[in-house]
Structures are given as structure tokens and as C-alpha cells.
Coordinates of C-alpha atoms in Angstrom, one line a residue:
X21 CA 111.7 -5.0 49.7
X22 CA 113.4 -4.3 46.5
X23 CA 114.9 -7.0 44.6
X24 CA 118.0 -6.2 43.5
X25 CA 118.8 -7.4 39.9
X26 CA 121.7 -9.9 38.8
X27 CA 124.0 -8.4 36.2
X28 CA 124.4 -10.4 33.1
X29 CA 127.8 -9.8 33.5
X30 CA 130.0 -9.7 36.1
X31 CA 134.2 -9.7 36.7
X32 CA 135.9 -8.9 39.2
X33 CA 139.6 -8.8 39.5
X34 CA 140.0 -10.7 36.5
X35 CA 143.7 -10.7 35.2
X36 CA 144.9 -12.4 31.6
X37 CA 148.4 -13.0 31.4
X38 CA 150.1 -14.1 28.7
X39 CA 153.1 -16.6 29.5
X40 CA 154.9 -16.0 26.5
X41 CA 158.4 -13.8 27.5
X42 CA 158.1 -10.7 25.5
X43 CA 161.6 -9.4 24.0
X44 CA 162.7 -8.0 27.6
X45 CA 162.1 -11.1 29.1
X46 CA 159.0 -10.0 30.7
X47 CA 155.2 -11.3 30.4
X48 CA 152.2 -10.2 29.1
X49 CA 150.0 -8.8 31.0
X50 CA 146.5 -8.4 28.8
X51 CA 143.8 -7.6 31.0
X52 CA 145.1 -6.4 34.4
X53 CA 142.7 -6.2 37.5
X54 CA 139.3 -5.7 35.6
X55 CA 136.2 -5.2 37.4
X56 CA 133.0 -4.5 35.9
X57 CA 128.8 -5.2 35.5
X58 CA 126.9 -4.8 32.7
X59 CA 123.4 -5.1 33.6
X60 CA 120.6 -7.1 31.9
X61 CA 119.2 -5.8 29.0
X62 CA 121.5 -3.0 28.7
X63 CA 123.6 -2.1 25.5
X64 CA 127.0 -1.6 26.4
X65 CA 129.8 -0.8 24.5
X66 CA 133.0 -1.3 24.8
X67 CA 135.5 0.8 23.2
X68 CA 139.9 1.2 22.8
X69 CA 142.5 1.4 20.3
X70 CA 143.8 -2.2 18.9
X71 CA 145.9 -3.9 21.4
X72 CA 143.9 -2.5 24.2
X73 CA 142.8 -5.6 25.3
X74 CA 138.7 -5.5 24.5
X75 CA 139.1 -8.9 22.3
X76 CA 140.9 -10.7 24.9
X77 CA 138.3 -8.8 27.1
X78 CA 135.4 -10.6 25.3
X79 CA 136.9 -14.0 24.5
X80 CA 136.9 -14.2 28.3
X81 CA 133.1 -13.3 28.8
X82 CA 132.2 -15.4 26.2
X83 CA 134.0 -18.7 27.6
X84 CA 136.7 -18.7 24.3
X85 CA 139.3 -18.6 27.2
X86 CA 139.9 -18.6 30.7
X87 CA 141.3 -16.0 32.9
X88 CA 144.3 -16.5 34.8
X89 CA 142.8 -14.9 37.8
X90 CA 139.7 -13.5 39.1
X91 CA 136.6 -14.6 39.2
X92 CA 133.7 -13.9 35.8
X93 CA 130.0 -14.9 36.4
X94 CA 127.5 -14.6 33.4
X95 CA 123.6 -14.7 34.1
X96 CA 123.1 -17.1 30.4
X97 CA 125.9 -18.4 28.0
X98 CA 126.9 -15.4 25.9
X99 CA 126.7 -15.9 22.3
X100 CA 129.6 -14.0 20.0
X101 CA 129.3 -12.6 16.6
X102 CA 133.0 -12.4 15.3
X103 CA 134.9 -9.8 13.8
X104 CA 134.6 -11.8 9.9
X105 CA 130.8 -13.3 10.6
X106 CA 131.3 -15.7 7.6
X107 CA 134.2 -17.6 9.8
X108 CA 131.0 -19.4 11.8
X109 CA 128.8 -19.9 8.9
X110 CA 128.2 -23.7 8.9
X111 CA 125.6 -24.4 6.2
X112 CA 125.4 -23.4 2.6
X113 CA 122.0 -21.6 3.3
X114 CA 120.7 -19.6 6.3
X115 CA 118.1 -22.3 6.8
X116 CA 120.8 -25.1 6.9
X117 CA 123.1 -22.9 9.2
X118 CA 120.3 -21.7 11.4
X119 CA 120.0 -25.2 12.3
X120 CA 123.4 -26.5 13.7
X121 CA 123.1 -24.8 17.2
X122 CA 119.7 -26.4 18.2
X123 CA 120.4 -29.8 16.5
X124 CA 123.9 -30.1 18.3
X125 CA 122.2 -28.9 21.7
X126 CA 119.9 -32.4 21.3
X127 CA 116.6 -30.4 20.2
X128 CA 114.4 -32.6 18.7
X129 CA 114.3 -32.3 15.1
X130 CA 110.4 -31.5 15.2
X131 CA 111.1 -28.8 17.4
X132 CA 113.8 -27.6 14.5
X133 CA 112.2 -25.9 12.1
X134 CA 110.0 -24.0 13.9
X135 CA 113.2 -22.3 15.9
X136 CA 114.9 -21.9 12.4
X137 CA 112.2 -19.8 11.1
X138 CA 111.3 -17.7 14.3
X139 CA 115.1 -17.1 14.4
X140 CA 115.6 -15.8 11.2
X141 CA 112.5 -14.3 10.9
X142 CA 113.7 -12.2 13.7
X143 CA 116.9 -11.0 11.9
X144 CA 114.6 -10.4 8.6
X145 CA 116.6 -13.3 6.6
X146 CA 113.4 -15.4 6.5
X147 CA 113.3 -14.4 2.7
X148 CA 116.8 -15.5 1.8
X149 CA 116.2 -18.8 4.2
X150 CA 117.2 -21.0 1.3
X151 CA 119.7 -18.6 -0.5
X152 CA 123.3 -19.3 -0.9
X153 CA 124.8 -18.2 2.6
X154 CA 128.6 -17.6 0.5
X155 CA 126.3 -14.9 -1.7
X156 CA 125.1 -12.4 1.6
X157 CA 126.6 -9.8 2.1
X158 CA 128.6 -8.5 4.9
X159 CA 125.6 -6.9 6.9
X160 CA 123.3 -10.2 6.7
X161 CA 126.2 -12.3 7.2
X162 CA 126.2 -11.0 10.6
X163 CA 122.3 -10.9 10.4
X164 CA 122.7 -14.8 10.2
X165 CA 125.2 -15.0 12.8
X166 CA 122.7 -13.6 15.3
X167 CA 120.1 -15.7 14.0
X168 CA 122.1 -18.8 14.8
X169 CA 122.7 -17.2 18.2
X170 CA 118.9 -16.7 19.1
X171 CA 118.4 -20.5 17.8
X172 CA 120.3 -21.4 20.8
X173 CA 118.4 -19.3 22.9
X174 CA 121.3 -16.8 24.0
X175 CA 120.5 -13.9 26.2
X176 CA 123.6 -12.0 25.7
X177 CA 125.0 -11.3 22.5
X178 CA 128.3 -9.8 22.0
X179 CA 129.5 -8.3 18.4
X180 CA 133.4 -8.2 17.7
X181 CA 134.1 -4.8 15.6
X182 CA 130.8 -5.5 13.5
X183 CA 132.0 -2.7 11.6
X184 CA 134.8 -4.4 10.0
X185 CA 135.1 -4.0 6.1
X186 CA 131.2 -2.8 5.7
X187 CA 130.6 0.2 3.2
X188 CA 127.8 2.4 4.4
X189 CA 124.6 0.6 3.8
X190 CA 126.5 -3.0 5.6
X191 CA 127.3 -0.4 8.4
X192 CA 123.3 1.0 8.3
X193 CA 122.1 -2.5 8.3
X194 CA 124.1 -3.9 11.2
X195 CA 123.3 -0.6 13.7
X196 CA 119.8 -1.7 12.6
X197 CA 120.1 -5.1 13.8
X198 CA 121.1 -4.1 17.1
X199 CA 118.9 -2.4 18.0
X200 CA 116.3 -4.8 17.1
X201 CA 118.0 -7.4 19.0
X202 CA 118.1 -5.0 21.7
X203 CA 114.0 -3.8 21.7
X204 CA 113.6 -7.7 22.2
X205 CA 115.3 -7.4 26.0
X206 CA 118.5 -9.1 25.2
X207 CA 121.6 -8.1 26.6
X208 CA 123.7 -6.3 24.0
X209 CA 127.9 -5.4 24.2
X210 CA 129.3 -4.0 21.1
X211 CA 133.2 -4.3 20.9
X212 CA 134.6 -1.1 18.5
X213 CA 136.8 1.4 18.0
X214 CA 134.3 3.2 15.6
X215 CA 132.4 5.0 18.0
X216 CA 131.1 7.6 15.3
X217 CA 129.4 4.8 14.1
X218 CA 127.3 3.5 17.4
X219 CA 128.3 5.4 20.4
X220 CA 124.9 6.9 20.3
X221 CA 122.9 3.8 20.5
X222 CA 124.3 2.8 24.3
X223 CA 123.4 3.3 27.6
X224 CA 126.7 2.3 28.9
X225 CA 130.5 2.6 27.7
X226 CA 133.7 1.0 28.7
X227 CA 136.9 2.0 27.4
X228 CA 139.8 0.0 27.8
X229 CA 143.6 0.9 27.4
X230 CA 146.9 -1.1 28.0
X231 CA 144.4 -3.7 29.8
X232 CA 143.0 -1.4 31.8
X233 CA 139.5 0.0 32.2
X234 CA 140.0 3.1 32.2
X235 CA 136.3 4.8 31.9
X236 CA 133.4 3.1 33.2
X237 CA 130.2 5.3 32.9
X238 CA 127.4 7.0 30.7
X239 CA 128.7 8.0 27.6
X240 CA 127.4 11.5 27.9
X241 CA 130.2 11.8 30.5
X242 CA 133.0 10.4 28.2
X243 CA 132.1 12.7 25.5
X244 CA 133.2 15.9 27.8
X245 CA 136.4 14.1 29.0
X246 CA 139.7 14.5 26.7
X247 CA 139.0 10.6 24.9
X248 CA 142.5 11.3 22.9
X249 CA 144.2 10.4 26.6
X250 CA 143.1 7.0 26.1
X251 CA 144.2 6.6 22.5
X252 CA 140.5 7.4 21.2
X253 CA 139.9 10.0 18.3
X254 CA 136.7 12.2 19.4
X255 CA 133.5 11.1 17.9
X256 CA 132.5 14.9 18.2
X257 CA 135.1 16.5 16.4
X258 CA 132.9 15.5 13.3
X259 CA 129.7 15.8 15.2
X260 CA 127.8 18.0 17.0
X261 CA 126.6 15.7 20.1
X262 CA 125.7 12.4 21.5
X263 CA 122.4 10.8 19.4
X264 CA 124.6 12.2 16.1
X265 CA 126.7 9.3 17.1
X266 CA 124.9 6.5 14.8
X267 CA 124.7 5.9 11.5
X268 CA 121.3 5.3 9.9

């Protein structure tokens, strides 16, 4: 008999709704009806214009917020690497801030150092261990971020437009990360609307617009559709096909 794998991620009919009046006296509805899988050790990403609803989207899978209906199931806690990494750096060194997670979880400090190093040697930071975490730059920022995430033994790691204000070798060096994370089995989602950037490193790709999901699929498929009916600029007007789609 086959045995049929649990997602790592699962929602269905999960609505978000906002209970502020907008100007019309009407309320927000942010994520309306959303059903989806992502499957275990797949690298999904999940792309839409700003205000399409992917961070309220996320915030939900990663248990920042609750929905106000509908029902989410994760297979593991989800760890989140925010948009501005440096907002959940906690210790002036990567050693120190590698630490917090596992000491605040109740491992025993013997145990500590050992997950410290096998974390950040995973992320290739094990060099700048004791270095000034304010003095990274914006590509190991985020290296450290995951490396705090793997210290608490996350499974699913979700990056929030880990694109944002990198020049080109902070973009090489995150793409680079996740696919390392990803060789290592981990469920990956990648939230961005720079798809030129990544959309070739995914096996599966959301897109989301007005709070809908509105594509749901291989990318390969979304790359024939007409993307700028969902607000999306083509990734192919600049390229000539799908593995073009990363930067490295």
C-alpha cells in the first residue's frame, strides 16, 4: 500500500478579515477562501504585487496571527526570516544570537554550543561566529537568521522578500543559501515579487492577487500564461526561459 505523504503545509478555506471599516464603511477582506498544500521538502514560491496578501498569507502559516476562519495545519513550527533580517538579530555576535532559540526552548547549556556551531556552520558563518553581528552584511544577516532558525530545529523555513535592499552579490548570496537549506530536505517557501531573481529555483509557485490565489501550479505553466493579468511583470520579457530565472 502506498503511504501517502503529509503536506508541511496545509489551509483550507482560510479567510483573514480585517475589522477595521475601510473609507466606504466596508471591511477588509485580506485573504479570502485560500486553499492550498505545499508538500515536504519542496521549494515553493509564492509570488503577487504588494497588497496582494502573501505577507498576511505567511504571518498566518507561520503562527504571527490567526485566521479568522478556516482551518491551517503545519507538519513542524515554521520558522520566518523577515523582510529586514537584522529586526530579529538578538546578540551582538552570530555565536551569541545563534544561541537564544535553543537556550529559551530549555536546552541544556552543554547541549548549546555544539547546536550553535553545527548551525552556523551550515549557513557558512562559522568564520564570523564571534564577529560584530551590526557589521554583516545584508546577505549574511539573513545567513544568520536561518542559522538561528535551524538552532531551533525548524523544518520549514519561510523568507519574507529576501531580496529586499540587496545589491547583486547580497542577492547571489541569499539564492545560494536557499538552495543549500533546500539540498538538506527542509521545506522551503520564498515570499517575492522579484521573480527574475528565483523563479527558477522552485518546483512549485503560488501567485496571489486581491487575496486570492489565483495560480496554483508548476511554474513552467505560469510562464506561458499572460502573468501581467495578475499584476505580475513577465520574468521572460528579459529572459529567454525558465532555469534563466536565478541569479548566480
Amino acid at each position: 500500500m502506498e503511504t501517502k505523504t503529509i503536506p508541511a503545509v496545509k489551509l483550507e478555506h482560510v479567510y483573514k478579515i480585517f475589522t477595521s471599516q475601510t473609507a466606504d464603511g466596508k471591511y477588509t477582506v485580506a485573504l479570502d477562501d485560500i486553499n492550498l498544500e505545499i508538500q515536504t521538502g519542496s521549494l515553493t514560491i509564492v509570488g503577487g504585487a504588494n497588497g496582494s496578501g502573501k505577507s498576511v498569507l505567511m504571518n498566518i502559516i507561520s503562527g504571527l496571527a490567526e485566521p479568522s476562519e478556516g482551518k491551517v495545519t503545519v507538519s513542524s513550527r515554521p520558522g520566518l526570516v523577515f523582510q529586514d533580517a537584522a529586526t530579529q538579530i538578538l546578540g551582538e555576535s552570530p555565536r551569541e544570537d545563534v544561541a537564544v532559540g535553543p537556550r529559551n526552548l530549555g536546552v541544556s547549556k552543554k547541549q548549546i554550543p555544539g547546536i550553535v556551531e553545527k548551525s552556523l556552520s551550515a549557513v557558512s558563518l562559522m568564520e564570523k561566529a564571534d564577529f560584530p553581528a551590526d557589521f554583516l552584511s545584508g546577505g549574511e544577516k539573513r545567513r544568520l537568521a536561518v542559522a538561528s532558525i535551524l538552532a531551533m530545529d525548524r523544518d520549514i523555513i519561510i523568507f519574507d522578500e529576501p531580496y529586499a535592499n540587496l545589491d547583486y552579490t547580497g542577492v547571489l548570496d541569499v539564492n545560494s543559501l536557499i538552495e543549500e537549506i533546500h539540498a538538506t530536505g527542509k521545506t522551503v517557501i520564498l515570499l517575492t515579487h522579484e521573480l527574475e531573481k528565483c523563479l527558477g529555483l522552485c518546483d512549485h509557485f503560488i501567485v496571489m492577487q486581491k487575496g486570492q490565489i489565483v495560480f496554483d501550479g508548476n511554474p513552467q505553466d505560469a510562464l506561458e500564461l499572460d502573468m501581467t493579468d495578475w499584476s505580475i511583470k513577465n520574468p521572460l520579457a528579459s529572459y529567454a526561459k525558465l532555469s534563466d530565472l536565478v541569479w548566480r
